[in-house]
mmCIF file of N, CA, C and O and ligand atoms in Angstrom:
data_model
loop_
_atom_site.group_PDB
_atom_site.id
_atom_site.type_symbol
_atom_site.label_atom_id
_atom_site.label_comp_id
_atom_site.label_asym_id
_atom_site.label_seq_id
_atom_site.Cartn_x
_atom_site.Cartn_y
_atom_site.Cartn_z
ATOM 1 N N UNK A 224 27.279 -2.835 0.025
ATOM 2 C CA UNK A 224 26.083 -2.013 0.141
ATOM 3 C C UNK A 224 26.174 -1.208 1.430
ATOM 4 O O UNK A 224 26.496 -1.726 2.492
ATOM 5 N N UNK A 225 25.874 0.078 1.287
ATOM 6 C CA UNK A 225 25.916 0.945 2.457
ATOM 7 C C UNK A 225 24.703 0.695 3.349
ATOM 8 O O UNK A 225 23.625 0.361 2.871
ATOM 9 N N UNK A 226 24.917 0.891 4.646
ATOM 10 C CA UNK A 226 23.803 0.774 5.586
ATOM 11 C C UNK A 226 22.849 1.947 5.364
ATOM 12 O O UNK A 226 23.269 3.021 4.934
ATOM 13 N N UNK A 227 21.577 1.702 5.628
ATOM 14 C CA UNK A 227 20.618 2.797 5.471
ATOM 15 C C UNK A 227 20.800 3.798 6.604
ATOM 16 O O UNK A 227 21.326 3.469 7.664
ATOM 17 N N UNK A 228 20.356 5.007 6.350
ATOM 18 C CA UNK A 228 20.548 6.080 7.320
ATOM 19 C C UNK A 228 19.690 5.846 8.564
ATOM 20 O O UNK A 228 18.673 5.152 8.504
ATOM 21 N N UNK A 229 20.099 6.430 9.693
ATOM 22 C CA UNK A 229 19.284 6.306 10.915
ATOM 23 C C UNK A 229 17.863 6.831 10.726
ATOM 24 O O UNK A 229 16.923 6.306 11.309
ATOM 25 N N UNK A 230 17.707 7.852 9.903
ATOM 26 C CA UNK A 230 16.365 8.395 9.652
ATOM 27 C C UNK A 230 15.498 7.352 8.944
ATOM 28 O O UNK A 230 14.350 7.107 9.325
ATOM 29 N N UNK A 231 16.065 6.715 7.921
ATOM 30 C CA UNK A 231 15.307 5.675 7.215
ATOM 31 C C UNK A 231 15.049 4.478 8.118
ATOM 32 O O UNK A 231 13.979 3.866 8.066
ATOM 33 N N UNK A 232 16.035 4.135 8.943
ATOM 34 C CA UNK A 232 15.848 3.031 9.878
ATOM 35 C C UNK A 232 14.654 3.310 10.782
ATOM 36 O O UNK A 232 13.794 2.445 10.986
ATOM 37 N N UNK A 233 14.589 4.533 11.318
ATOM 38 C CA UNK A 233 13.452 4.900 12.168
ATOM 39 C C UNK A 233 12.140 4.844 11.385
ATOM 40 O O UNK A 233 11.129 4.352 11.891
ATOM 41 N N UNK A 234 12.159 5.346 10.163
ATOM 42 C CA UNK A 234 10.946 5.351 9.347
ATOM 43 C C UNK A 234 10.486 3.920 9.050
ATOM 44 O O UNK A 234 9.296 3.609 9.137
ATOM 45 N N UNK A 235 11.433 3.048 8.716
ATOM 46 C CA UNK A 235 11.068 1.663 8.420
ATOM 47 C C UNK A 235 10.523 0.966 9.662
ATOM 48 O O UNK A 235 9.598 0.170 9.586
ATOM 49 N N UNK A 236 11.114 1.279 10.825
ATOM 50 C CA UNK A 236 10.613 0.673 12.066
ATOM 51 C C UNK A 236 9.193 1.160 12.379
ATOM 52 O O UNK A 236 8.353 0.379 12.840
ATOM 53 N N UNK A 237 8.935 2.431 12.112
ATOM 54 C CA UNK A 237 7.573 2.950 12.318
ATOM 55 C C UNK A 237 6.589 2.256 11.398
ATOM 56 O O UNK A 237 5.476 1.896 11.809
ATOM 57 N N UNK A 238 6.980 2.061 10.136
ATOM 58 C CA UNK A 238 6.117 1.371 9.185
ATOM 59 C C UNK A 238 5.857 -0.063 9.645
ATOM 60 O O UNK A 238 4.710 -0.523 9.658
ATOM 61 N N UNK A 239 6.931 -0.751 10.031
ATOM 62 C CA UNK A 239 6.782 -2.130 10.507
ATOM 63 C C UNK A 239 5.885 -2.187 11.736
ATOM 64 O O UNK A 239 4.977 -3.006 11.826
ATOM 65 N N UNK A 240 6.126 -1.294 12.691
ATOM 66 C CA UNK A 240 5.320 -1.271 13.909
ATOM 67 C C UNK A 240 3.853 -0.991 13.600
ATOM 68 O O UNK A 240 2.956 -1.569 14.221
ATOM 69 N N UNK A 241 3.606 -0.101 12.634
ATOM 70 C CA UNK A 241 2.235 0.217 12.247
ATOM 71 C C UNK A 241 1.553 -1.019 11.657
ATOM 72 O O UNK A 241 0.395 -1.303 11.978
ATOM 73 N N UNK A 242 2.266 -1.752 10.824
ATOM 74 C CA UNK A 242 1.691 -2.973 10.244
ATOM 75 C C UNK A 242 1.424 -4.014 11.327
ATOM 76 O O UNK A 242 0.365 -4.659 11.338
ATOM 77 N N UNK A 243 2.369 -4.182 12.251
ATOM 78 C CA UNK A 243 2.167 -5.139 13.343
ATOM 79 C C UNK A 243 0.966 -4.746 14.197
ATOM 80 O O UNK A 243 0.170 -5.600 14.600
ATOM 81 N N UNK A 244 0.841 -3.444 14.479
ATOM 82 C CA UNK A 244 -0.278 -2.976 15.292
ATOM 83 C C UNK A 244 -1.601 -3.222 14.570
ATOM 84 O O UNK A 244 -2.577 -3.656 15.179
ATOM 85 N N UNK A 245 -1.610 -2.978 13.276
ATOM 86 C CA UNK A 245 -2.814 -3.211 12.473
ATOM 87 C C UNK A 245 -3.219 -4.683 12.538
ATOM 88 O O UNK A 245 -4.393 -5.011 12.749
ATOM 89 N N UNK A 246 -2.246 -5.577 12.386
ATOM 90 C CA UNK A 246 -2.530 -7.012 12.464
ATOM 91 C C UNK A 246 -2.994 -7.405 13.862
ATOM 92 O O UNK A 246 -3.902 -8.221 14.024
ATOM 93 N N UNK A 247 -2.375 -6.831 14.881
ATOM 94 C CA UNK A 247 -2.766 -7.152 16.255
ATOM 95 C C UNK A 247 -4.198 -6.726 16.530
ATOM 96 O O UNK A 247 -4.944 -7.432 17.220
ATOM 97 N N UNK A 248 -4.590 -5.590 15.996
ATOM 98 C CA UNK A 248 -5.966 -5.136 16.186
ATOM 99 C C UNK A 248 -6.956 -6.086 15.520
ATOM 100 O O UNK A 248 -7.997 -6.412 16.089
ATOM 101 N N UNK A 249 -6.628 -6.537 14.319
ATOM 102 C CA UNK A 249 -7.501 -7.492 13.632
ATOM 103 C C UNK A 249 -7.568 -8.805 14.416
ATOM 104 O O UNK A 249 -8.642 -9.396 14.576
ATOM 105 N N UNK A 250 -6.424 -9.245 14.923
ATOM 106 C CA UNK A 250 -6.374 -10.469 15.717
ATOM 107 C C UNK A 250 -7.182 -10.307 17.001
ATOM 108 O O UNK A 250 -7.908 -11.213 17.411
ATOM 109 N N UNK A 251 -7.084 -9.146 17.622
ATOM 110 C CA UNK A 251 -7.811 -8.884 18.857
ATOM 111 C C UNK A 251 -9.308 -8.961 18.631
ATOM 112 O O UNK A 251 -10.047 -9.504 19.456
ATOM 113 N N UNK A 252 -9.773 -8.440 17.501
ATOM 114 C CA UNK A 252 -11.202 -8.486 17.214
ATOM 115 C C UNK A 252 -11.710 -9.927 17.180
ATOM 116 O O UNK A 252 -12.827 -10.208 17.601
ATOM 117 N N UNK A 253 -10.876 -10.844 16.701
ATOM 118 C CA UNK A 253 -11.288 -12.248 16.605
ATOM 119 C C UNK A 253 -11.337 -12.921 17.966
ATOM 120 O O UNK A 253 -12.057 -13.896 18.153
ATOM 121 N N UNK A 254 -10.582 -12.406 18.936
ATOM 122 C CA UNK A 254 -10.499 -13.087 20.224
ATOM 123 C C UNK A 254 -11.221 -12.350 21.344
ATOM 124 O O UNK A 254 -11.435 -12.908 22.409
ATOM 125 N N UNK A 255 -11.617 -11.121 21.142
ATOM 126 C CA UNK A 255 -12.177 -10.322 22.230
ATOM 127 C C UNK A 255 -13.615 -10.674 22.571
ATOM 128 O O UNK A 255 -14.058 -10.519 23.685
ATOM 129 N N UNK A 256 -14.345 -11.148 21.592
ATOM 130 C CA UNK A 256 -15.770 -11.330 21.776
ATOM 131 C C UNK A 256 -16.066 -12.778 22.155
ATOM 132 O O UNK A 256 -15.641 -13.698 21.469
ATOM 133 N N UNK A 257 -16.767 -12.960 23.250
ATOM 134 C CA UNK A 257 -17.153 -14.315 23.634
ATOM 135 C C UNK A 257 -18.268 -14.801 22.717
ATOM 136 O O UNK A 257 -18.217 -15.889 22.182
ATOM 137 N N UNK A 258 -19.274 -13.994 22.544
ATOM 138 C CA UNK A 258 -20.322 -14.317 21.584
ATOM 139 C C UNK A 258 -20.292 -13.258 20.498
ATOM 140 O O UNK A 258 -20.408 -12.080 20.779
ATOM 141 N N UNK A 259 -20.148 -13.705 19.285
ATOM 142 C CA UNK A 259 -20.057 -12.766 18.172
ATOM 143 C C UNK A 259 -21.442 -12.266 17.795
ATOM 144 O O UNK A 259 -22.396 -13.042 17.723
ATOM 145 N N UNK A 260 -21.487 -10.995 17.512
ATOM 146 C CA UNK A 260 -22.724 -10.413 16.993
ATOM 147 C C UNK A 260 -22.802 -10.726 15.496
ATOM 148 O O UNK A 260 -21.828 -11.197 14.892
ATOM 149 N N UNK A 261 -23.949 -10.445 14.901
ATOM 150 C CA UNK A 261 -24.070 -10.612 13.447
ATOM 151 C C UNK A 261 -23.047 -9.745 12.729
ATOM 152 O O UNK A 261 -22.487 -10.149 11.707
ATOM 153 N N UNK A 262 -22.783 -8.575 13.296
ATOM 154 C CA UNK A 262 -21.797 -7.669 12.697
ATOM 155 C C UNK A 262 -20.387 -8.277 12.765
ATOM 156 O O UNK A 262 -19.616 -8.161 11.803
ATOM 157 N N UNK A 263 -20.070 -8.945 13.880
ATOM 158 C CA UNK A 263 -18.763 -9.598 14.007
ATOM 159 C C UNK A 263 -18.619 -10.719 12.981
ATOM 160 O O UNK A 263 -17.572 -10.883 12.359
ATOM 161 N N UNK A 264 -19.685 -11.504 12.828
ATOM 162 C CA UNK A 264 -19.657 -12.610 11.860
ATOM 163 C C UNK A 264 -19.489 -12.057 10.450
ATOM 164 O O UNK A 264 -18.687 -12.571 9.658
ATOM 165 N N UNK A 265 -20.223 -10.996 10.150
ATOM 166 C CA UNK A 265 -20.098 -10.384 8.824
ATOM 167 C C UNK A 265 -18.680 -9.864 8.593
ATOM 168 O O UNK A 265 -18.125 -10.025 7.498
ATOM 169 N N UNK A 266 -18.097 -9.270 9.628
ATOM 170 C CA UNK A 266 -16.729 -8.751 9.501
ATOM 171 C C UNK A 266 -15.748 -9.892 9.247
ATOM 172 O O UNK A 266 -14.845 -9.775 8.419
ATOM 173 N N UNK A 267 -15.939 -11.028 9.956
ATOM 174 C CA UNK A 267 -15.052 -12.181 9.764
ATOM 175 C C UNK A 267 -15.195 -12.749 8.353
ATOM 176 O O UNK A 267 -14.212 -13.153 7.735
ATOM 177 N N UNK A 268 -16.424 -12.765 7.844
ATOM 178 C CA UNK A 268 -16.652 -13.283 6.486
ATOM 179 C C UNK A 268 -15.935 -12.415 5.444
ATOM 180 O O UNK A 268 -15.508 -12.905 4.417
ATOM 181 N N UNK A 269 -15.830 -11.154 5.717
ATOM 182 C CA UNK A 269 -15.117 -10.252 4.811
ATOM 183 C C UNK A 269 -13.614 -10.350 5.035
ATOM 184 O O UNK A 269 -12.818 -10.318 4.091
ATOM 185 N N UNK A 270 -13.229 -10.513 6.292
ATOM 186 C CA UNK A 270 -11.809 -10.532 6.640
ATOM 187 C C UNK A 270 -11.087 -11.748 6.053
ATOM 188 O O UNK A 270 -9.955 -11.632 5.587
ATOM 189 N N UNK A 271 -11.742 -12.910 6.053
ATOM 190 C CA UNK A 271 -11.073 -14.116 5.544
ATOM 191 C C UNK A 271 -10.644 -13.936 4.084
ATOM 192 O O UNK A 271 -9.472 -14.156 3.762
ATOM 193 N N UNK A 272 -11.544 -13.522 3.187
ATOM 194 C CA UNK A 272 -11.067 -13.295 1.811
ATOM 195 C C UNK A 272 -10.004 -12.207 1.722
ATOM 196 O O UNK A 272 -9.105 -12.286 0.882
ATOM 197 N N UNK A 273 -10.111 -11.196 2.590
ATOM 198 C CA UNK A 273 -9.084 -10.154 2.589
ATOM 199 C C UNK A 273 -7.714 -10.735 2.954
ATOM 200 O O UNK A 273 -6.696 -10.394 2.343
ATOM 201 N N UNK A 274 -7.694 -11.603 3.954
ATOM 202 C CA UNK A 274 -6.426 -12.216 4.363
ATOM 203 C C UNK A 274 -5.896 -13.160 3.287
ATOM 204 O O UNK A 274 -4.682 -13.221 3.043
ATOM 205 N N UNK A 275 -6.804 -13.889 2.645
ATOM 206 C CA UNK A 275 -6.384 -14.767 1.544
ATOM 207 C C UNK A 275 -5.796 -13.920 0.414
ATOM 208 O O UNK A 275 -4.789 -14.301 -0.196
ATOM 209 N N UNK A 276 -6.394 -12.769 0.171
ATOM 210 C CA UNK A 276 -5.874 -11.862 -0.860
ATOM 211 C C UNK A 276 -4.448 -11.421 -0.530
ATOM 212 O O UNK A 276 -3.583 -11.368 -1.417
ATOM 213 N N UNK A 277 -4.192 -11.137 0.729
ATOM 214 C CA UNK A 277 -2.844 -10.734 1.144
ATOM 215 C C UNK A 277 -1.853 -11.869 0.883
ATOM 216 O O UNK A 277 -0.780 -11.663 0.309
ATOM 217 N N UNK A 278 -2.239 -13.078 1.289
ATOM 218 C CA UNK A 278 -1.348 -14.229 1.106
ATOM 219 C C UNK A 278 -1.135 -14.510 -0.378
ATOM 220 O O UNK A 278 -0.002 -14.727 -0.833
ATOM 221 N N UNK A 279 -2.235 -14.474 -1.127
ATOM 222 C CA UNK A 279 -2.134 -14.727 -2.566
ATOM 223 C C UNK A 279 -1.238 -13.683 -3.234
ATOM 224 O O UNK A 279 -0.434 -14.003 -4.114
ATOM 225 N N UNK A 280 -1.368 -12.433 -2.791
ATOM 226 C CA UNK A 280 -0.536 -11.362 -3.342
ATOM 227 C C UNK A 280 0.939 -11.617 -3.104
ATOM 228 O O UNK A 280 1.774 -11.376 -3.992
ATOM 229 N N UNK A 281 1.274 -12.090 -1.916
ATOM 230 C CA UNK A 281 2.675 -12.416 -1.628
ATOM 231 C C UNK A 281 3.157 -13.560 -2.515
ATOM 232 O O UNK A 281 4.278 -13.526 -3.035
ATOM 233 N N UNK A 282 2.306 -14.576 -2.679
ATOM 234 C CA UNK A 282 2.704 -15.709 -3.525
ATOM 235 C C UNK A 282 2.886 -15.283 -4.979
ATOM 236 O O UNK A 282 3.813 -15.751 -5.654
ATOM 237 N N UNK A 283 2.023 -14.394 -5.452
ATOM 238 C CA UNK A 283 2.152 -13.922 -6.833
ATOM 239 C C UNK A 283 3.455 -13.145 -7.011
ATOM 240 O O UNK A 283 4.147 -13.287 -8.015
ATOM 241 N N UNK A 284 3.785 -12.322 -6.015
ATOM 242 C CA UNK A 284 5.030 -11.554 -6.122
ATOM 243 C C UNK A 284 6.266 -12.451 -6.087
ATOM 244 O O UNK A 284 7.271 -12.140 -6.707
ATOM 245 N N UNK A 285 6.186 -13.542 -5.353
ATOM 246 C CA UNK A 285 7.351 -14.414 -5.191
ATOM 247 C C UNK A 285 7.233 -15.634 -6.104
ATOM 248 O O UNK A 285 7.405 -16.773 -5.688
ATOM 249 N N UNK A 286 6.933 -15.353 -7.370
ATOM 250 C CA UNK A 286 6.770 -16.428 -8.347
ATOM 251 C C UNK A 286 8.108 -17.048 -8.751
ATOM 252 O O UNK A 286 9.159 -16.418 -8.647
ATOM 253 N N UNK A 287 7.991 -18.242 -9.247
ATOM 254 C CA UNK A 287 9.124 -18.988 -9.789
ATOM 255 C C UNK A 287 9.474 -18.445 -11.169
ATOM 256 O O UNK A 287 8.599 -18.258 -12.013
ATOM 257 N N UNK A 288 10.756 -18.177 -11.382
ATOM 258 C CA UNK A 288 11.211 -17.767 -12.715
ATOM 259 C C UNK A 288 11.616 -19.004 -13.511
ATOM 260 O O UNK A 288 11.785 -20.086 -12.933
ATOM 261 N N UNK A 289 11.791 -18.881 -14.835
ATOM 262 C CA UNK A 289 12.262 -20.025 -15.633
ATOM 263 C C UNK A 289 13.640 -20.527 -15.194
ATOM 264 O O UNK A 289 14.044 -21.626 -15.547
ATOM 265 N N UNK A 290 14.346 -19.711 -14.428
ATOM 266 C CA UNK A 290 15.685 -20.095 -13.955
ATOM 267 C C UNK A 290 15.650 -20.814 -12.614
ATOM 268 O O UNK A 290 16.697 -21.143 -12.052
ATOM 269 N N UNK A 291 14.428 -21.034 -12.078
ATOM 270 C CA UNK A 291 14.311 -21.746 -10.805
ATOM 271 C C UNK A 291 14.530 -20.876 -9.589
ATOM 272 O O UNK A 291 14.784 -21.384 -8.499
ATOM 273 N N UNK A 292 14.424 -19.562 -9.770
ATOM 274 C CA UNK A 292 14.604 -18.647 -8.652
ATOM 275 C C UNK A 292 13.336 -17.830 -8.433
ATOM 276 O O UNK A 292 12.457 -17.785 -9.286
ATOM 277 N N UNK A 293 13.280 -17.170 -7.296
ATOM 278 C CA UNK A 293 12.166 -16.267 -6.997
ATOM 279 C C UNK A 293 12.407 -14.963 -7.734
ATOM 280 O O UNK A 293 13.521 -14.419 -7.707
ATOM 281 N N UNK A 294 11.348 -14.424 -8.351
ATOM 282 C CA UNK A 294 11.531 -13.198 -9.138
ATOM 283 C C UNK A 294 11.747 -11.971 -8.250
ATOM 284 O O UNK A 294 12.233 -10.957 -8.739
ATOM 285 N N UNK A 295 11.428 -12.042 -6.980
ATOM 286 C CA UNK A 295 11.655 -10.918 -6.071
ATOM 287 C C UNK A 295 12.934 -11.123 -5.274
ATOM 288 O O UNK A 295 13.817 -10.266 -5.237
ATOM 289 N N UNK A 296 13.028 -12.262 -4.603
ATOM 290 C CA UNK A 296 14.174 -12.523 -3.715
ATOM 291 C C UNK A 296 15.430 -12.888 -4.504
ATOM 292 O O UNK A 296 16.530 -12.729 -3.991
ATOM 293 N N UNK A 297 15.238 -13.405 -5.709
ATOM 294 C CA UNK A 297 16.294 -13.942 -6.563
ATOM 295 C C UNK A 297 17.014 -15.128 -5.922
ATOM 296 O O UNK A 297 18.092 -15.516 -6.359
ATOM 297 N N UNK A 298 16.420 -15.687 -4.889
ATOM 298 C CA UNK A 298 16.963 -16.895 -4.267
ATOM 299 C C UNK A 298 16.339 -18.112 -4.938
ATOM 300 O O UNK A 298 15.339 -18.006 -5.649
ATOM 301 N N UNK A 299 16.923 -19.272 -4.684
ATOM 302 C CA UNK A 299 16.357 -20.503 -5.223
ATOM 303 C C UNK A 299 14.916 -20.634 -4.748
ATOM 304 O O UNK A 299 14.609 -20.390 -3.587
ATOM 305 N N UNK A 300 14.018 -21.021 -5.699
ATOM 306 C CA UNK A 300 12.598 -21.166 -5.369
ATOM 307 C C UNK A 300 12.327 -22.560 -4.827
ATOM 308 O O UNK A 300 12.906 -23.515 -5.339
ATOM 309 N N UNK A 301 11.515 -22.753 -3.815
ATOM 310 C CA UNK A 301 10.743 -21.747 -3.123
ATOM 311 C C UNK A 301 11.614 -20.915 -2.177
ATOM 312 O O UNK A 301 12.376 -21.474 -1.398
ATOM 313 N N UNK A 302 11.444 -19.616 -2.265
ATOM 314 C CA UNK A 302 12.216 -18.702 -1.428
ATOM 315 C C UNK A 302 11.678 -18.758 0.004
ATOM 316 O O UNK A 302 10.662 -19.401 0.275
ATOM 317 N N UNK A 303 12.340 -18.102 0.945
ATOM 318 C CA UNK A 303 11.888 -18.140 2.344
ATOM 319 C C UNK A 303 10.451 -17.637 2.528
ATOM 320 O O UNK A 303 9.735 -18.158 3.396
ATOM 321 N N UNK A 304 10.019 -16.686 1.728
ATOM 322 C CA UNK A 304 8.649 -16.177 1.866
ATOM 323 C C UNK A 304 7.651 -17.274 1.498
ATOM 324 O O UNK A 304 6.687 -17.534 2.236
ATOM 325 N N UNK A 305 7.870 -17.922 0.365
ATOM 326 C CA UNK A 305 6.964 -18.990 -0.076
ATOM 327 C C UNK A 305 7.027 -20.162 0.894
ATOM 328 O O UNK A 305 5.988 -20.751 1.250
ATOM 329 N N UNK A 306 8.221 -20.498 1.349
ATOM 330 C CA UNK A 306 8.376 -21.593 2.302
ATOM 331 C C UNK A 306 7.612 -21.298 3.595
ATOM 332 O O UNK A 306 6.928 -22.175 4.134
ATOM 333 N N UNK A 307 7.687 -20.075 4.066
ATOM 334 C CA UNK A 307 7.004 -19.696 5.308
ATOM 335 C C UNK A 307 5.489 -19.722 5.117
ATOM 336 O O UNK A 307 4.753 -20.223 5.970
ATOM 337 N N UNK A 308 5.026 -19.180 4.000
ATOM 338 C CA UNK A 308 3.585 -19.192 3.727
ATOM 339 C C UNK A 308 3.090 -20.642 3.646
ATOM 340 O O UNK A 308 2.063 -20.989 4.229
ATOM 341 N N UNK A 309 3.836 -21.481 2.952
ATOM 342 C CA UNK A 309 3.449 -22.889 2.835
ATOM 343 C C UNK A 309 3.349 -23.537 4.207
ATOM 344 O O UNK A 309 2.374 -24.232 4.515
ATOM 345 N N UNK A 310 4.337 -23.290 5.050
ATOM 346 C CA UNK A 310 4.345 -23.892 6.382
ATOM 347 C C UNK A 310 3.140 -23.431 7.207
ATOM 348 O O UNK A 310 2.519 -24.232 7.916
ATOM 349 N N UNK A 311 2.788 -22.166 7.103
ATOM 350 C CA UNK A 311 1.667 -21.643 7.888
ATOM 351 C C UNK A 311 0.318 -22.083 7.333
ATOM 352 O O UNK A 311 -0.583 -22.464 8.084
ATOM 353 N N UNK A 312 0.173 -22.052 6.011
ATOM 354 C CA UNK A 312 -1.110 -22.391 5.409
ATOM 355 C C UNK A 312 -1.385 -23.892 5.485
ATOM 356 O O UNK A 312 -2.533 -24.316 5.619
ATOM 357 N N UNK A 313 -0.341 -24.704 5.425
ATOM 358 C CA UNK A 313 -0.510 -26.160 5.440
ATOM 359 C C UNK A 313 -0.334 -26.780 6.824
ATOM 360 O O UNK A 313 -0.414 -28.005 6.951
ATOM 361 N N UNK A 314 -0.114 -25.970 7.838
ATOM 362 C CA UNK A 314 0.055 -26.477 9.207
ATOM 363 C C UNK A 314 -1.265 -27.090 9.677
ATOM 364 O O UNK A 314 -2.275 -26.387 9.784
ATOM 365 N N UNK A 315 -1.270 -28.415 9.950
ATOM 366 C CA UNK A 315 -2.526 -29.065 10.339
ATOM 367 C C UNK A 315 -3.081 -28.555 11.668
ATOM 368 O O UNK A 315 -4.237 -28.807 11.994
ATOM 369 N N UNK A 316 -2.275 -27.848 12.424
ATOM 370 C CA UNK A 316 -2.741 -27.290 13.695
ATOM 371 C C UNK A 316 -3.459 -25.953 13.502
ATOM 372 O O UNK A 316 -4.023 -25.407 14.454
ATOM 373 N N UNK A 317 -3.422 -25.417 12.296
ATOM 374 C CA UNK A 317 -4.058 -24.117 12.040
ATOM 375 C C UNK A 317 -5.393 -24.298 11.325
ATOM 376 O O UNK A 317 -5.664 -25.353 10.735
ATOM 377 N N UNK A 318 -6.187 -23.278 11.396
ATOM 378 C CA UNK A 318 -7.554 -23.354 10.887
ATOM 379 C C UNK A 318 -7.637 -23.437 9.372
ATOM 380 O O UNK A 318 -8.622 -23.931 8.831
ATOM 381 N N UNK A 319 -6.607 -22.974 8.672
ATOM 382 C CA UNK A 319 -6.639 -23.051 7.210
ATOM 383 C C UNK A 319 -6.891 -24.491 6.753
ATOM 384 O O UNK A 319 -7.729 -24.738 5.891
ATOM 385 N N UNK A 320 -6.156 -25.435 7.322
ATOM 386 C CA UNK A 320 -6.284 -26.836 6.912
ATOM 387 C C UNK A 320 -7.672 -27.361 7.268
ATOM 388 O O UNK A 320 -8.338 -28.000 6.447
ATOM 389 N N UNK A 321 -8.143 -27.073 8.463
ATOM 390 C CA UNK A 321 -9.465 -27.544 8.885
ATOM 391 C C UNK A 321 -10.558 -26.945 8.008
ATOM 392 O O UNK A 321 -11.505 -27.638 7.626
ATOM 393 N N UNK A 322 -10.419 -25.680 7.677
ATOM 394 C CA UNK A 322 -11.408 -24.997 6.838
ATOM 395 C C UNK A 322 -11.495 -25.643 5.452
ATOM 396 O O UNK A 322 -12.573 -25.911 4.935
ATOM 397 N N UNK A 323 -10.343 -25.932 4.875
ATOM 398 C CA UNK A 323 -10.317 -26.553 3.547
ATOM 399 C C UNK A 323 -10.874 -27.973 3.612
ATOM 400 O O UNK A 323 -11.646 -28.392 2.732
ATOM 401 N N UNK A 324 -10.522 -28.707 4.682
ATOM 402 C CA UNK A 324 -11.062 -30.076 4.825
ATOM 403 C C UNK A 324 -12.584 -30.058 4.913
ATOM 404 O O UNK A 324 -13.268 -30.873 4.297
ATOM 405 N N UNK A 325 -13.125 -29.118 5.702
ATOM 406 C CA UNK A 325 -14.586 -29.030 5.836
ATOM 407 C C UNK A 325 -15.222 -28.671 4.496
ATOM 408 O O UNK A 325 -16.273 -29.194 4.144
ATOM 409 N N UNK A 326 -14.573 -27.775 3.758
ATOM 410 C CA UNK A 326 -15.117 -27.370 2.459
ATOM 411 C C UNK A 326 -15.167 -28.564 1.505
ATOM 412 O O UNK A 326 -16.154 -28.759 0.785
ATOM 413 N N UNK A 327 -14.129 -29.402 1.504
ATOM 414 C CA UNK A 327 -14.105 -30.572 0.628
ATOM 415 C C UNK A 327 -15.069 -31.640 1.113
ATOM 416 O O UNK A 327 -15.637 -32.369 0.306
ATOM 417 N N UNK A 328 -15.266 -31.730 2.427
ATOM 418 C CA UNK A 328 -16.198 -32.721 2.969
ATOM 419 C C UNK A 328 -17.633 -32.408 2.574
ATOM 420 O O UNK A 328 -18.456 -33.307 2.422
ATOM 421 N N UNK A 329 -17.927 -31.124 2.368
ATOM 422 C CA UNK A 329 -19.288 -30.701 1.985
ATOM 423 C C UNK A 329 -19.563 -30.904 0.503
ATOM 424 O O UNK A 329 -20.707 -30.789 0.067
ATOM 425 N N UNK A 330 -18.533 -31.202 -0.276
ATOM 426 C CA UNK A 330 -18.722 -31.348 -1.733
ATOM 427 C C UNK A 330 -19.429 -32.652 -2.072
ATOM 428 O O UNK A 330 -19.345 -33.626 -1.469
HETATM 429 ZN ZN1 ZN B 612 10.819 -14.644 -2.836
#
């Protein structure tokens, strides 16, 4: 496979940097405010499902095929994307696990 052109390399880096900057801005909003306003709380309530949608979308794209491989990566399933998502979502040190535990405790 030929290497991509320097122009495409620059374009891909700009795209990647733009996505990283977008994520950093969202992360900054969560940490910048000492006391959240009602608007901040409302934004967080909307942001959580949005982030879950992003994660779910990645998992849907990296589904298991009948051959035991990822339909996108074509690597053995779980592919690195699914493995990474699993590690982050199931990490007991992260809020995802605590949030789910609290939700089940309220049932
Ligand atoms: Zn994959």
